Amino acid sequence: MAEEKPLTVVTCTAPVNIAVIKYWGKRDEELILPINSSLSVTLHQDQLKTTTTAAISRDFKEDRLWLNGEEADVGHPRLQSCLREMRRLARKRRGGSAGAAAPLSLAYKVHVASVNNFPTAAGLASSAAGYACLVHTLARLYGVEGELSEVARQGSGSACRSMHGGFVQWLMGERPDGKDSIAQQVAPETHWPELRVLILVVSAEKKPVGSTAGMQTSVDTSLLLKHRAEAVVPERMSQMIQFIQQRDFEGFGQLTMKDSNQFHATCLDTFPPIFYLNDVSRHIIALAHRFNAHHGKTKVAYTFDAGPNAVVFTLADTVEEFVEVVKCSFPPESNGDQFLKGLPARPALLSKELLSAVVLEPVPGAIRYILLTKPGPGPQPLDDPNLHLLGADGLPCPSA
Ligand code: DP6
């Protein structure tokens, strides 16, 4: 019999995604089945990523989880769903290849440590990257291959889209068991090299109503949401796919803004109403429209999730000018030199015409910083053992 290693460890990273056709509302809360399909852009992991290490050992007494260095409740039902599903798939795979060596026992307990390279409080979708990373890491640990977005979906709906890079659609599916509610890549991250993404971090406050609770109230009370899911999204999905395939920024940008606005309209139509946008978000919306009007075409497109931060899509040739416009409109109070994080951009000189048409009433300090990024790949393995978040004892490394 082959000698068993005391500890088997795998580390992977996974990306954040931002929806341009929004998911809002479930038809099945347990399996996380949505009332409409959705479509997102996967963001580059050089700027935003979750790193997860999973380890199994005969010596572990119980399943344990550490999030950003703090031990967390492993009994969380969605975490349990993902663990259970991955173990089931691993068992199925073993069963299917009778006689194959089973180097690790499925009865062993697992330790999981996960960290984000961005502040969780920044309101960026950390659960999507987190569950995508968990599922991808467990899959490598247990040697499971194939369709895994279906498992990530059971952690958090939007997580299924983080299982692929580039442009990704989540097909709502029809089946009650959710087997056809999966994410698929529409185009790889290399498809639109000029596309850039600016995250305008407005506030680090915790959001008032979480997405899970918010969308359920919307399903229960908003007729607009029902109309959106049945009559609006299906057509928008095919339009958006076409705009992406044709790299048509005008079409892509317009539809992205309209879909964000409709999502926030369904929040207002929810009873009692939910407000995710704040005054700064509305300032950004007005600014983007003035910027586009000045140029006579769609040069920037905003979208907002369940919080006040804006995500702005633009093309590489517009980044520097728009960053400068944001700086002039929301003059940084103290961190002038650290206002722009992520990919580099040179300072731009703005014309008098642009300034007077677009920058109306500056609001100092309203934007904390801008993070510049671009579309990126799906989950990746990290093969360097120095990068594991769990040490030889199966406990978090001091730096993790
Ligand atoms: C506004 O995926 O966080 O970001 O499935 O309940 O975990 P659960 O919700 P979640 O909702 C995301 C909603 C959104 C839009 C989107 O990402 O499509």
mmCIF file of C-alpha atoms in Angstrom, residues 6-11 52-66 71-75 79-80 82-87 104-114 133-142 390 393-396:
data_model
loop_
_atom_site.group_PDB
_atom_site.id
_atom_site.type_symbol
_atom_site.label_atom_id
_atom_site.label_comp_id
_atom_site.label_asym_id
_atom_site.label_seq_id
_atom_site.Cartn_x
_atom_site.Cartn_y
_atom_site.Cartn_z
ATOM 1 C CA PRO A 6 0.103 13.396 6.455
ATOM 2 C CA LEU A 7 -1.438 16.463 4.806
ATOM 3 C CA THR A 8 -2.701 17.127 1.299
ATOM 4 C CA VAL A 9 -2.852 20.838 0.463
ATOM 5 C CA VAL A 10 -4.145 22.778 -2.556
ATOM 6 C CA THR A 11 -4.236 26.560 -3.102
ATOM 7 C CA THR A 52 -8.063 29.824 -0.802
ATOM 8 C CA THR A 53 -6.085 26.926 0.630
ATOM 9 C CA ALA A 54 -7.834 23.648 1.444
ATOM 10 C CA ALA A 55 -6.134 20.788 3.256
ATOM 11 C CA ILE A 56 -7.195 17.311 4.351
ATOM 12 C CA SER A 57 -5.534 15.092 6.879
ATOM 13 C CA ARG A 58 -6.307 11.974 8.835
ATOM 14 C CA ASP A 59 -5.410 13.994 11.935
ATOM 15 C CA PHE A 60 -8.030 16.731 11.553
ATOM 16 C CA LYS A 61 -10.824 16.383 14.097
ATOM 17 C CA GLU A 62 -13.411 18.598 12.401
ATOM 18 C CA ASP A 63 -14.004 20.758 9.334
ATOM 19 C CA ARG A 64 -12.674 24.270 10.032
ATOM 20 C CA LEU A 65 -12.703 27.581 8.177
ATOM 21 C CA TRP A 66 -10.680 30.810 8.462
ATOM 22 C CA GLU A 71 -11.919 31.520 12.357
ATOM 23 C CA ALA A 72 -15.472 31.493 10.929
ATOM 24 C CA ASP A 73 -18.573 29.340 11.348
ATOM 25 C CA VAL A 74 -18.163 26.215 9.270
ATOM 26 C CA GLY A 75 -21.822 25.355 9.828
ATOM 27 C CA LEU A 79 -20.814 26.513 2.891
ATOM 28 C CA GLN A 80 -22.187 23.146 3.948
ATOM 29 C CA CYS A 82 -20.750 23.350 -1.301
ATOM 30 C CA LEU A 83 -18.763 20.955 0.900
ATOM 31 C CA ARG A 84 -21.443 18.277 0.677
ATOM 32 C CA GLU A 85 -21.740 18.604 -3.110
ATOM 33 C CA MET A 86 -17.971 18.457 -3.656
ATOM 34 C CA ARG A 87 -17.664 15.353 -1.470
ATOM 35 C CA LEU A 104 -7.140 10.412 0.386
ATOM 36 C CA SER A 105 -10.137 9.431 2.308
ATOM 37 C CA LEU A 106 -13.351 11.318 1.807
ATOM 38 C CA ALA A 107 -14.110 10.766 5.448
ATOM 39 C CA TYR A 108 -11.197 13.030 6.400
ATOM 40 C CA LYS A 109 -12.013 16.474 7.691
ATOM 41 C CA VAL A 110 -11.023 19.553 5.712
ATOM 42 C CA HIS A 111 -9.406 22.822 6.794
ATOM 43 C CA VAL A 112 -10.020 25.867 4.611
ATOM 44 C CA ALA A 113 -8.389 29.307 4.803
ATOM 45 C CA SER A 114 -9.395 32.134 2.506
ATOM 46 C CA CYS A 133 -12.480 29.855 -5.059
ATOM 47 C CA LEU A 134 -13.709 27.369 -2.471
ATOM 48 C CA VAL A 135 -15.324 25.139 -5.093
ATOM 49 C CA HIS A 136 -12.376 25.304 -7.486
ATOM 50 C CA THR A 137 -9.909 24.521 -4.681
ATOM 51 C CA LEU A 138 -11.947 21.593 -3.327
ATOM 52 C CA ALA A 139 -12.292 20.257 -6.877
ATOM 53 C CA ARG A 140 -8.519 20.121 -7.242
ATOM 54 C CA LEU A 141 -8.116 18.665 -3.789
ATOM 55 C CA TYR A 142 -10.579 15.856 -4.504
ATOM 56 C CA LEU A 390 -2.214 26.707 5.855
ATOM 57 C CA ASP A 393 0.154 21.699 11.049
ATOM 58 C CA GLY A 394 -2.992 22.512 9.033
ATOM 59 C CA LEU A 395 -3.436 25.857 10.775
ATOM 60 C CA PRO A 396 -3.291 29.326 9.173
#
